[in-house]
Tab-separated table of C-alpha atoms and ligand atoms in Angstrom:
chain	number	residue	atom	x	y	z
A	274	UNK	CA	12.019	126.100	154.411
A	275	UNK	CA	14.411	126.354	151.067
A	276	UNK	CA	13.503	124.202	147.902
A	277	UNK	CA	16.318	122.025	148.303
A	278	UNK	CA	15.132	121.073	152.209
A	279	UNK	CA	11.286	119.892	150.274
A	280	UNK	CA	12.466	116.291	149.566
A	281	UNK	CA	13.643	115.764	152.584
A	282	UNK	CA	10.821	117.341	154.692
A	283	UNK	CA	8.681	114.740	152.354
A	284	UNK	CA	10.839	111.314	153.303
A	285	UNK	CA	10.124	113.147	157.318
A	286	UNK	CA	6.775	113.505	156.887
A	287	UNK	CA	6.450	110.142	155.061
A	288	UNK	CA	7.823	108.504	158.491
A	289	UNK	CA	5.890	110.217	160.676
A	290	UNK	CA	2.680	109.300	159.115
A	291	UNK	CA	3.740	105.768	158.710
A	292	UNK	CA	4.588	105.739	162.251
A	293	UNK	CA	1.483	107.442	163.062
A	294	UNK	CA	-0.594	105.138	161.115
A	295	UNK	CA	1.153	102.195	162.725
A	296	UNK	CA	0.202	103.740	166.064
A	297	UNK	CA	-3.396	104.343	165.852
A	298	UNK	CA	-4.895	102.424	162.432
A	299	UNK	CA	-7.185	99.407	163.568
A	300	UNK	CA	-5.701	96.130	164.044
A	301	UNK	CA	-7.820	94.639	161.640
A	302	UNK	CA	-6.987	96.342	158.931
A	303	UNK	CA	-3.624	95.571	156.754
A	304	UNK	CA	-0.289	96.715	157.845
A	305	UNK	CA	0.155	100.131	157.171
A	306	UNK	CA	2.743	101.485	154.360
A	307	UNK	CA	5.122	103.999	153.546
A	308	UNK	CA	3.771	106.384	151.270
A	309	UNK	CA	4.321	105.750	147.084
A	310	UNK	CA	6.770	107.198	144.910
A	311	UNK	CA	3.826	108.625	142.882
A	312	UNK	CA	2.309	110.498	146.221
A	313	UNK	CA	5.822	111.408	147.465
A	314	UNK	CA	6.250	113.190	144.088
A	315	UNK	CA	3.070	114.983	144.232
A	316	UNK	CA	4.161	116.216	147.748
A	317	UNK	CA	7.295	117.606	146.392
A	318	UNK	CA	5.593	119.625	143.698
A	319	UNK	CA	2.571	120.738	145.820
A	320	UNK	CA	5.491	121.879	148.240
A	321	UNK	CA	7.767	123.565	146.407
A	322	UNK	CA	4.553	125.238	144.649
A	323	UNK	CA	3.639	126.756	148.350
A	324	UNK	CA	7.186	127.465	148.374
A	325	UNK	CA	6.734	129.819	145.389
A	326	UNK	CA	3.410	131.681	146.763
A	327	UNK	CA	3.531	131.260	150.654
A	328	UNK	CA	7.461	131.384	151.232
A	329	UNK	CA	6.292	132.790	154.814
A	330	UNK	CA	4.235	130.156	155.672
A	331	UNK	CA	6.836	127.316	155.241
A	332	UNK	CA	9.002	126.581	158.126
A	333	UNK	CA	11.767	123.333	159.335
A	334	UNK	CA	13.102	122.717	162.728
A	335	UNK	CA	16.862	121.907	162.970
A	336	UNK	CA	18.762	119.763	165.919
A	337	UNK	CA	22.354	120.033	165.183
A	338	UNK	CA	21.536	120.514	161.584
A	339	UNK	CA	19.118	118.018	161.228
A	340	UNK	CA	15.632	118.840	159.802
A	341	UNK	CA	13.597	117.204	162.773
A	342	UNK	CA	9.957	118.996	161.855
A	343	UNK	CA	8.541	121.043	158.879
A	344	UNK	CA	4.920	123.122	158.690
A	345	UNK	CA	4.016	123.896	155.651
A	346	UNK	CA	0.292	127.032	155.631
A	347	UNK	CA	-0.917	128.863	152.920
A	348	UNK	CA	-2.907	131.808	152.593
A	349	UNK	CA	-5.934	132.538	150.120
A	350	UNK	CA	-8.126	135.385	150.600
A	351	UNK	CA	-8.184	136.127	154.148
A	352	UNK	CA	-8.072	131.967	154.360
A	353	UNK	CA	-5.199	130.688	156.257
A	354	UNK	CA	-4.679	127.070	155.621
A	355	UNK	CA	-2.303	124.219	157.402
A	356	UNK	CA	-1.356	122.201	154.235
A	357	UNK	CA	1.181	119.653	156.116
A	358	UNK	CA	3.050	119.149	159.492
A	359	UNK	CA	5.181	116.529	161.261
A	360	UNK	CA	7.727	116.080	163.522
A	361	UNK	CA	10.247	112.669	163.668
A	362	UNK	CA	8.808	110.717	165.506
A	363	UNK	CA	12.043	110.006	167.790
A	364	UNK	CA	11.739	114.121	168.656
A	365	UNK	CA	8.410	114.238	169.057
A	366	UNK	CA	6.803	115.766	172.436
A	367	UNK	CA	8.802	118.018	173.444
A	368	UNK	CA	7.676	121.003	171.774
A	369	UNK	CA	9.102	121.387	168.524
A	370	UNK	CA	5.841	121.312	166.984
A	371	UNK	CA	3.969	123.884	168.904
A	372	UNK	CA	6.814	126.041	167.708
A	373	UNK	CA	6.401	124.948	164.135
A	374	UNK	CA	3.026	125.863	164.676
A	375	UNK	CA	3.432	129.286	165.737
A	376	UNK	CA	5.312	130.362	163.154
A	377	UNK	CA	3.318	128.781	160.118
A	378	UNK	CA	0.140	130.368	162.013
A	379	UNK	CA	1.877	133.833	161.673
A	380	UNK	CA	1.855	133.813	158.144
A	381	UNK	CA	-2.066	133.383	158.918
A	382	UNK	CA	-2.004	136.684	161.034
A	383	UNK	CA	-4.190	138.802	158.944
A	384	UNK	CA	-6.769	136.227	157.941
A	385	UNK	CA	-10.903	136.162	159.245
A	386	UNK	CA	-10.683	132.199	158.856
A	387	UNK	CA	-8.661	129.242	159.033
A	388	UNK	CA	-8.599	125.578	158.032
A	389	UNK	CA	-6.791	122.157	158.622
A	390	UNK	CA	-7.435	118.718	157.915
A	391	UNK	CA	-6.233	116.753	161.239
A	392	UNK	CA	-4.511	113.339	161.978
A	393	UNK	CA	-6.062	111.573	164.945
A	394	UNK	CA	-2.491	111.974	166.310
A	395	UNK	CA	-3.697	113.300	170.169
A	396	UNK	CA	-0.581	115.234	170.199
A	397	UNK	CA	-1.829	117.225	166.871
A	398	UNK	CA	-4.962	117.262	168.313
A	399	UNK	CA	-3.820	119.122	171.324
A	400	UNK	CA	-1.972	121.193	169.270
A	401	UNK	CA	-4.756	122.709	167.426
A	402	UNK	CA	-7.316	123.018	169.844
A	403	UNK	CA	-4.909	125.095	172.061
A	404	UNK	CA	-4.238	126.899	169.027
A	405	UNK	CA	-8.524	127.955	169.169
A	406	UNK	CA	-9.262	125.290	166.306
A	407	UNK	CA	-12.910	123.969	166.729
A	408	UNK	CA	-12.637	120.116	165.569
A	409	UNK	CA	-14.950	118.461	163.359
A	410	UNK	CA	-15.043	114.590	163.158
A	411	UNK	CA	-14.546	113.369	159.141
A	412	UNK	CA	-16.185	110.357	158.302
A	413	UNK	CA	-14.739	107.909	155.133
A	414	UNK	CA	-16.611	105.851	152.833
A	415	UNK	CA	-14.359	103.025	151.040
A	416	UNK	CA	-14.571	99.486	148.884
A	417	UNK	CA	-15.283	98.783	145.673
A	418	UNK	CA	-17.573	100.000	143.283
A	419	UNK	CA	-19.871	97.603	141.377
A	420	UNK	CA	-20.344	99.159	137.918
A	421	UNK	CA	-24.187	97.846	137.897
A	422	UNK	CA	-24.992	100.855	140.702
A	423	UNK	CA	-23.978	103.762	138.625
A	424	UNK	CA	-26.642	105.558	137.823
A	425	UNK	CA	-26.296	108.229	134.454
A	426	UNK	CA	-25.047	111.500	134.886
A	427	UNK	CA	-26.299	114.406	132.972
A	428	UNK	CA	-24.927	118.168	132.844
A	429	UNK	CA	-21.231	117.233	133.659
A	430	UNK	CA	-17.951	117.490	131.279
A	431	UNK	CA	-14.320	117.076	131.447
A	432	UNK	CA	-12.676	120.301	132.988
A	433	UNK	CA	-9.531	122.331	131.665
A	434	UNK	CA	-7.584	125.496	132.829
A	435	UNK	CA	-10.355	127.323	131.456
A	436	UNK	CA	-12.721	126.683	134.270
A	437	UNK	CA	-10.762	127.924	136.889
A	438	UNK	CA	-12.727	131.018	137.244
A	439	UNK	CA	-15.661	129.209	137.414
A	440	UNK	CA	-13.916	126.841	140.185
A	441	UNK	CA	-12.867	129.964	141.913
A	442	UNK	CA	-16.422	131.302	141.716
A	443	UNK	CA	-17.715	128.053	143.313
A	444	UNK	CA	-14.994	127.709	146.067
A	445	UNK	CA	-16.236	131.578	146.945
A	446	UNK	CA	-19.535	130.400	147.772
A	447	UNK	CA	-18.573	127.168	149.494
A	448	UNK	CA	-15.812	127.797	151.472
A	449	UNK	CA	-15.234	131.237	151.655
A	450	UNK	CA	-11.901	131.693	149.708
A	451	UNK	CA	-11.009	130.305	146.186
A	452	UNK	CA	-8.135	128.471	145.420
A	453	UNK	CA	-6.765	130.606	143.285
A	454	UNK	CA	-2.997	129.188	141.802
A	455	UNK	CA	-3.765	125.606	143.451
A	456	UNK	CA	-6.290	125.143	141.134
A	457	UNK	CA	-3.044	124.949	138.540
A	458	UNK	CA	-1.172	122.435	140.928
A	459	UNK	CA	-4.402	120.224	140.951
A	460	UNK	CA	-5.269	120.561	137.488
A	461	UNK	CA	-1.640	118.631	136.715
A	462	UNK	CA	-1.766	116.283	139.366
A	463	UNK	CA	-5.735	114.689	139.214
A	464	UNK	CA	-8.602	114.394	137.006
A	465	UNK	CA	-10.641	117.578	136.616
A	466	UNK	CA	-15.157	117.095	135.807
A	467	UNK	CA	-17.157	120.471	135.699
A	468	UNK	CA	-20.794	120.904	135.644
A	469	UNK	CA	-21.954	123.936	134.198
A	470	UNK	CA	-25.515	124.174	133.828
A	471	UNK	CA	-28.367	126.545	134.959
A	472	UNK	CA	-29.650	124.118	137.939
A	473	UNK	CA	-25.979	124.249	139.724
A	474	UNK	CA	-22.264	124.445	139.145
A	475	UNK	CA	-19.040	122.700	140.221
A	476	UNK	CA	-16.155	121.162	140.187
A	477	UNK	CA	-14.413	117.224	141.511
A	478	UNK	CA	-10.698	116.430	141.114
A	479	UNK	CA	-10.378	112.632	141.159
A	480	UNK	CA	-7.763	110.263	141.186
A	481	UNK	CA	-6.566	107.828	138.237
A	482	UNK	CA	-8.686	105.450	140.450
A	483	UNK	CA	-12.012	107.524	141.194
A	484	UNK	CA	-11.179	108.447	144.288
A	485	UNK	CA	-12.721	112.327	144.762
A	486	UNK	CA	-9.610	114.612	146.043
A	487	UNK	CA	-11.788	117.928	146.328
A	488	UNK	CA	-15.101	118.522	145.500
A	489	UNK	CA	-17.357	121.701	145.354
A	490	UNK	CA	-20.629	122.416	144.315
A	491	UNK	CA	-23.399	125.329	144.408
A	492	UNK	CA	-26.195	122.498	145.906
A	493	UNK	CA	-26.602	118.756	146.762
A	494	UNK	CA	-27.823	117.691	143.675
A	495	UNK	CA	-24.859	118.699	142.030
A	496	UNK	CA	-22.635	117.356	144.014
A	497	UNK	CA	-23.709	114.092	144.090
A	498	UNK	CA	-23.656	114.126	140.568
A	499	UNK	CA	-20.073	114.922	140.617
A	500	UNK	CA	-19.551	112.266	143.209
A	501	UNK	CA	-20.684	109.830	140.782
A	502	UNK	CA	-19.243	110.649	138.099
A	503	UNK	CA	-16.041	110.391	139.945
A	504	UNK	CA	-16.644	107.263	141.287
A	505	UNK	CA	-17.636	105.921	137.773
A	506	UNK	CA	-13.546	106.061	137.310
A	507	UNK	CA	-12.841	103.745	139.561
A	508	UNK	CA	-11.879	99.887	138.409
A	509	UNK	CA	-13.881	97.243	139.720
A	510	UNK	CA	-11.167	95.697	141.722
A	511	UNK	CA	-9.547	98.468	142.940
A	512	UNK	CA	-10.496	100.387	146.327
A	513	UNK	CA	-11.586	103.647	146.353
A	514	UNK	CA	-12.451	106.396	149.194
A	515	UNK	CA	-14.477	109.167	149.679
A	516	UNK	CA	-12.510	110.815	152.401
A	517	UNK	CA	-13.131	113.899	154.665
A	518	UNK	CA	-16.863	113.991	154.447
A	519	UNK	CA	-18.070	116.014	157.303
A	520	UNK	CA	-21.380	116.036	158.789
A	521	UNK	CA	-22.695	118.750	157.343
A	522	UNK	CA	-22.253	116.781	153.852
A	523	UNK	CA	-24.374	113.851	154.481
A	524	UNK	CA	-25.235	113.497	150.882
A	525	UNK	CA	-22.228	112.068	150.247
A	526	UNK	CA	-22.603	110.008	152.532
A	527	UNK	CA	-26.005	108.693	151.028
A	528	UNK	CA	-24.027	108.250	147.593
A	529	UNK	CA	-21.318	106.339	149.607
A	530	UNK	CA	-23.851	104.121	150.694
A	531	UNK	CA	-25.703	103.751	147.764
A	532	UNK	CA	-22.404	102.688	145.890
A	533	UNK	CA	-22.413	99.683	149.081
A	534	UNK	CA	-18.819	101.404	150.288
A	535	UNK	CA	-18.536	100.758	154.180
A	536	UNK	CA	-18.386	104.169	156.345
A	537	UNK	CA	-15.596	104.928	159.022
A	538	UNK	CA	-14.302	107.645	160.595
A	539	UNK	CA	-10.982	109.189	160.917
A	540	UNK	CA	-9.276	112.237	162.023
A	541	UNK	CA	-10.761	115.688	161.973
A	542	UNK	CA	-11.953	119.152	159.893
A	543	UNK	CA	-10.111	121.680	162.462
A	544	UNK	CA	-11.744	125.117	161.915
A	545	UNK	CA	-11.444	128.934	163.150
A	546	UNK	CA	-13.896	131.768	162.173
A	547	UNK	CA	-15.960	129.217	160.284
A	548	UNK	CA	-18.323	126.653	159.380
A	549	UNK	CA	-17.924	123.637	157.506
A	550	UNK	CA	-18.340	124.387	154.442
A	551	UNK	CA	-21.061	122.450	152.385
A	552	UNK	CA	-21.500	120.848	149.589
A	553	UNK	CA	-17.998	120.385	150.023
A	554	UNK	CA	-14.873	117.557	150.147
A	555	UNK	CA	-11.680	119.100	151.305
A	556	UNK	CA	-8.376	118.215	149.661
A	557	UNK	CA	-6.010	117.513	152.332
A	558	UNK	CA	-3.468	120.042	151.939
A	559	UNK	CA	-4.875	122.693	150.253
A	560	UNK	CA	-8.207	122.341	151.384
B	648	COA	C1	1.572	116.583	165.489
B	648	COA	C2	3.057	116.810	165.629
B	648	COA	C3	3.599	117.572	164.434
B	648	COA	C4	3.289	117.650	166.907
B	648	COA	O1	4.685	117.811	167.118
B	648	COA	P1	5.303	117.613	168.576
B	648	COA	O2	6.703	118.074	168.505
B	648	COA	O3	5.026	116.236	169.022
B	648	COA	O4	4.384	118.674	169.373
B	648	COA	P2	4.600	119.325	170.825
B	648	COA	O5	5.594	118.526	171.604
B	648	COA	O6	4.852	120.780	170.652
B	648	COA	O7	3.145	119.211	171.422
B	648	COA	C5	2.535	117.989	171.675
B	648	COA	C6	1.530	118.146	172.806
B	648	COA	O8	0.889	116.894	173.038
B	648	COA	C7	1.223	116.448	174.351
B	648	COA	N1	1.416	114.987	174.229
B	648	COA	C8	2.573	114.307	174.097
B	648	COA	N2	2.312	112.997	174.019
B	648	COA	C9	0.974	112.848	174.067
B	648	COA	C10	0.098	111.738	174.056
B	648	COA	N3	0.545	110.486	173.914
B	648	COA	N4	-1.222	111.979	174.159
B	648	COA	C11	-1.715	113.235	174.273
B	648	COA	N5	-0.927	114.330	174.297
B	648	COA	C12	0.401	114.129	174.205
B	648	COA	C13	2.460	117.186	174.747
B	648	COA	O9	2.569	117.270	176.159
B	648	COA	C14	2.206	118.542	174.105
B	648	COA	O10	1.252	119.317	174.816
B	648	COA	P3	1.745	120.537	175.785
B	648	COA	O11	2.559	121.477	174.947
B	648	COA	O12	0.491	121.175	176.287
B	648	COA	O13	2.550	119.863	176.861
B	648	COA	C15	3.832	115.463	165.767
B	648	COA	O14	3.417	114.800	166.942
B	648	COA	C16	3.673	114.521	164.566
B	648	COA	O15	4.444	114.617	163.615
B	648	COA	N6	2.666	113.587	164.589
B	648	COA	C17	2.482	112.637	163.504
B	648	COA	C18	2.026	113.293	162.194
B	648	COA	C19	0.814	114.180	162.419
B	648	COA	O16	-0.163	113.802	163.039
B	648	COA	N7	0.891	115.405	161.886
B	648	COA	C20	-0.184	116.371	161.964
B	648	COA	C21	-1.081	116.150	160.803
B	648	COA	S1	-2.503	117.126	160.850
């Protein structure tokens, strides 16, 4: 992949989640939707970011010059990492992706453990478990939040570039690797609250609508005091999730519940060479 391919291997791998969403999302639910200039920007950078550290790990598929596929992987301290993968769906099936795969996973070579946040596509699905990826069902929480049920959080504080040590400290203990430069890429693109005290450390990114994008703590309690305050962002009227909770996290889904939010599942934590890591919420690219 070249940094001029990135905003078209977003518009691909906008349609191919629209089309996959439009496949398999519940009929009750509203229609799905393409996804927002806002996200499609945050893509781009995120992409062209991996780009810059992980130029390996980046690959497109061409038919007759025309991108049909993309993988984008990362690697972090002996962490290999699928950050985003698609094929069109008209060229889908017929094993463009498994080569996609193959290379992205070979920039993942010399690394003890790997990650991936999966689609319930079954043609990912296959895809990774042939690849030796255990699969871990991720549950959802979402609604509104009613601001009567948040309870006061102590010991947490806005966060700034000068936690990312501690951030990397925390992600060491959790999930085995630290972010490292992503912390720089999230830092610009969500919401950053730290807690810092002698009774447990870590870190949530939210969005500008409460919605937790990665969270890691030292223990429970501190988690779900970073869950809160995330969710204490949120407007009234405005949904937020709490997505890729795992089971070996239920505490958030006890806060989940205790904010009323209604749980689902959806899609899966695909690991190798590892457990999932707790008290944790993955980001979905960069884990
Ligand atoms: C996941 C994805 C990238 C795979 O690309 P692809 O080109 O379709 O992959 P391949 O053709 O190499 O492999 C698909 C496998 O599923 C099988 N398959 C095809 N249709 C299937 C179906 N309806 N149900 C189950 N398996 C199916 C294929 O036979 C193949 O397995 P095989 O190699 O053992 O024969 C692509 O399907 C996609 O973009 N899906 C939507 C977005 C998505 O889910 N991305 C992954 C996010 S984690």
């Amino acid at each position: 992949m070249r940094p001029e391919d990135v905003p078209f291997a977003e518009r691909l791998s906008a349609a191919s989640f629209l089309e996959l969403d439009q496949r398999t999302l519940p009929r009750s639910w509203p229609d799905p939707v393409e996804r927002p200039p806002g996200r499609a920007e945050k893509w781009v950078e995120r992409t062209l970011s991996l780009l810059r550290t992980d130029p390996g790990g980046c690959w497109v598929a061409e038919v007759d010059d025309r991108m049909v596929g993309y993988a984008t992987s990362l690697e972090r301290e002996l962490m290999w990492i699928l950050a985003s993968y698609g094929v069109l769906p008209d060229a889908q099936g017929r094993g463009i992706g498994r080569q996609l795969l193959d290379a992205a996973m070979q920039h993942g070579r010399g690394c003890l453990r790997m990650m991936l946040s999966a689609s319930q596509d079954p043609r990912a699905v296959r895809r990774y478990l042939l690849a030796g990826f255990r699969m871990h069902p991720q549950m959802y929480l979402t609604g509104t939040v009613d601001r009567a049920l948040l309870p006061v959080v102590e010991k947490t504080r806005e966060g700034s570039a000068g936690d990312i040590d501690l951030m990397n400290s925390v992600d060491r203990q959790t999930r085995g690797a630290a972010h490292l430069s992503d912390h720089e890429v999230l830092l610009r693109q969500y919401a950053l609250v730290v807690a810092d005290a002698h009774t447990g450390s870590g870190y949530v990114y939210h969005d500008a609508f409460g919605s937790p994008q990665l969270l890691a703590a030292t223990n429970r309690r501190t988690a779900a005091a970073l869950l809160w305050e995330a969710l204490a962002a949120s407007d009234p009227l405005v949904n937020v999730d709490i997505a890729h909770v795992t089971a070996a996290n239920p505490w958030a889904v006890d806060v989940g519940v205790a904010a009323r939010l209604d749980l689902h599942t959806a899609g899966y934590l695909a690991l190798r060479g590892m457990k999932p890591p707790a008290p944790y919420l993955h980001h979905g690219s960069l884990l």
